[in-house]
Short mmCIF file of C-alpha atoms in Angstrom, two decimals:
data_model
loop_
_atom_site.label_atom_id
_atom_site.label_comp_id
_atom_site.label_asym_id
_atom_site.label_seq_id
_atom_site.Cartn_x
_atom_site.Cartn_y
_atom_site.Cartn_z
CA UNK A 1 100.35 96.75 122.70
CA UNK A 2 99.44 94.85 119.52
CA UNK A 3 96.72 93.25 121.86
CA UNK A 4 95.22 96.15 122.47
CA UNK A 5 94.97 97.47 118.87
CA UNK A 6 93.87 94.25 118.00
CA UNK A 7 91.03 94.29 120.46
CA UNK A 8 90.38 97.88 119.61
CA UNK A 9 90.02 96.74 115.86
CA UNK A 10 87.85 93.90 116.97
CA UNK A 11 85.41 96.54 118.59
CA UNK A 12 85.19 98.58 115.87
CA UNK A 13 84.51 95.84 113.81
CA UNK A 14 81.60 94.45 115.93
CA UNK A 15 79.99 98.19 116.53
CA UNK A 16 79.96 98.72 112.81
CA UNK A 17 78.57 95.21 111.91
CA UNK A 18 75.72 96.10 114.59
CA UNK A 19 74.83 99.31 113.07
CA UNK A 20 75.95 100.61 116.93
CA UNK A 21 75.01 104.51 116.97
CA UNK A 22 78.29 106.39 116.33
CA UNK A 23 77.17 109.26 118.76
CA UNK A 24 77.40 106.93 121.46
CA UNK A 25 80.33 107.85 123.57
CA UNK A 26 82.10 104.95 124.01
CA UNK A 27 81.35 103.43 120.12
CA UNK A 28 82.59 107.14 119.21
CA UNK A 29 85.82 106.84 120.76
CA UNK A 30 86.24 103.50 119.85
CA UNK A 31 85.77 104.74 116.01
CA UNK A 32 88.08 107.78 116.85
CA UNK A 33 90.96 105.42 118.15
CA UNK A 34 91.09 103.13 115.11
CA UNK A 35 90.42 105.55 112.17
CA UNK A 36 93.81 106.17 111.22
CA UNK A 37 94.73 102.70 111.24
CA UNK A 38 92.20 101.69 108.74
CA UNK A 39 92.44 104.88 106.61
CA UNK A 40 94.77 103.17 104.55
CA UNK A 41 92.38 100.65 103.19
CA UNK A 42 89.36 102.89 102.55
CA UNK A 43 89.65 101.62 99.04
CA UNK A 44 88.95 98.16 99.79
CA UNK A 45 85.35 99.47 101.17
CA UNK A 46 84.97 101.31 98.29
CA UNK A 47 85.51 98.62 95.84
CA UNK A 48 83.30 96.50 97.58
CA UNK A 49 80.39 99.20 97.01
CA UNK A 50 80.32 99.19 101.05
CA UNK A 51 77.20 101.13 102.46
CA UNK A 52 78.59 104.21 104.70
CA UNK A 53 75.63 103.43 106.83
CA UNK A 54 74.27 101.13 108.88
CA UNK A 55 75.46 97.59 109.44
CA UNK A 56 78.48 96.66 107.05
CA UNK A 57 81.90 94.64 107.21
CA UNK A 58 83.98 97.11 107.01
CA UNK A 59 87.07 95.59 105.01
CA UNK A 60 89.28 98.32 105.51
CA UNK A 61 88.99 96.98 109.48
CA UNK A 62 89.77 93.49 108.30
CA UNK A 63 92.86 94.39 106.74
CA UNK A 64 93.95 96.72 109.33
CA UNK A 65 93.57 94.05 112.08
CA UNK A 66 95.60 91.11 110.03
CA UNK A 67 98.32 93.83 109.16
CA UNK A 68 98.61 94.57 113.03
CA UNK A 69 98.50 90.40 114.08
CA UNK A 70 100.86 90.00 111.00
CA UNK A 71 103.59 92.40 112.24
CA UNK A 72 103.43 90.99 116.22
CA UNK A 73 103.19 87.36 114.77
CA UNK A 74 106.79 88.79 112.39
CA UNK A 75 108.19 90.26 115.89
CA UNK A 76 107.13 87.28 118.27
CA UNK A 77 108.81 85.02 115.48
CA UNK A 78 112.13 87.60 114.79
CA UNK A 79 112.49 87.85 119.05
CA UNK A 80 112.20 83.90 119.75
CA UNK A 81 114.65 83.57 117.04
CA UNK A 82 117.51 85.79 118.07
CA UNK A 83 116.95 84.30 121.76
CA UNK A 84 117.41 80.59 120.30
CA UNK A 85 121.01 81.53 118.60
CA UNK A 86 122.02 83.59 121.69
CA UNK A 87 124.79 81.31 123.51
CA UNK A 88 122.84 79.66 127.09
CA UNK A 89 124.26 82.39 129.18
CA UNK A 90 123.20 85.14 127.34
CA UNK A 91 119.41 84.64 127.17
CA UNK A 92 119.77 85.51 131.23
CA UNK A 93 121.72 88.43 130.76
CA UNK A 94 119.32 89.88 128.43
CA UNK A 95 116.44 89.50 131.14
CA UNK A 96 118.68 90.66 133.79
CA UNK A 97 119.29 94.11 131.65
CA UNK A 98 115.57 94.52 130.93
CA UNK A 99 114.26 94.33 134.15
CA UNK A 100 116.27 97.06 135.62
#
């Protein structure tokens, strides 16, 4: 899932550095899906004097994408830990349980 927000991010960041035409239907959707992920950090483009036109890195993007690649880096770190300290058996178990 993070992989998919991530490339989602990564899309939006590319059509807006491009100046892509926001009325196109796939760059609109594309801007629909990520706006309230980088709502947060509007500031940060506002601060930077960003232009709300035309081609611009957008830094409220930027922060949105390393927030989402921090938290799945935090989980993929938190998950491979708790497997290491589970005793040999159990790491099977687990997988046994999830697949069903």
């Amino acid at each position: 899932m993070a992989g998919l927000i991530a490339g989602l991010l990564l899309a939006r960041l590319t059509a807006l550095l491009l100046a892509a035409r926001p009325d196109h239907p796939v760059v609109w959707s594309v801007l629909t899906l990520t706006a309230p992920l980088t709502t947060p950090f509007r500031a940060l483009d506002r601060l930077a004097a960003q232009p709300s036109e035309g081609a611009r890195l957008e830094l409220a993007t930027i922060a949105a994408l390393l927030l989402v690649l921090g938290v799945s880096v935090a989980l993929a770190w938190h998950h491979h830990r708790r497997l290491d300290r589970a005793q040999p058996g159990e790491h099977y178990a687990q997988s046994q349980r999830s697949d069903r």
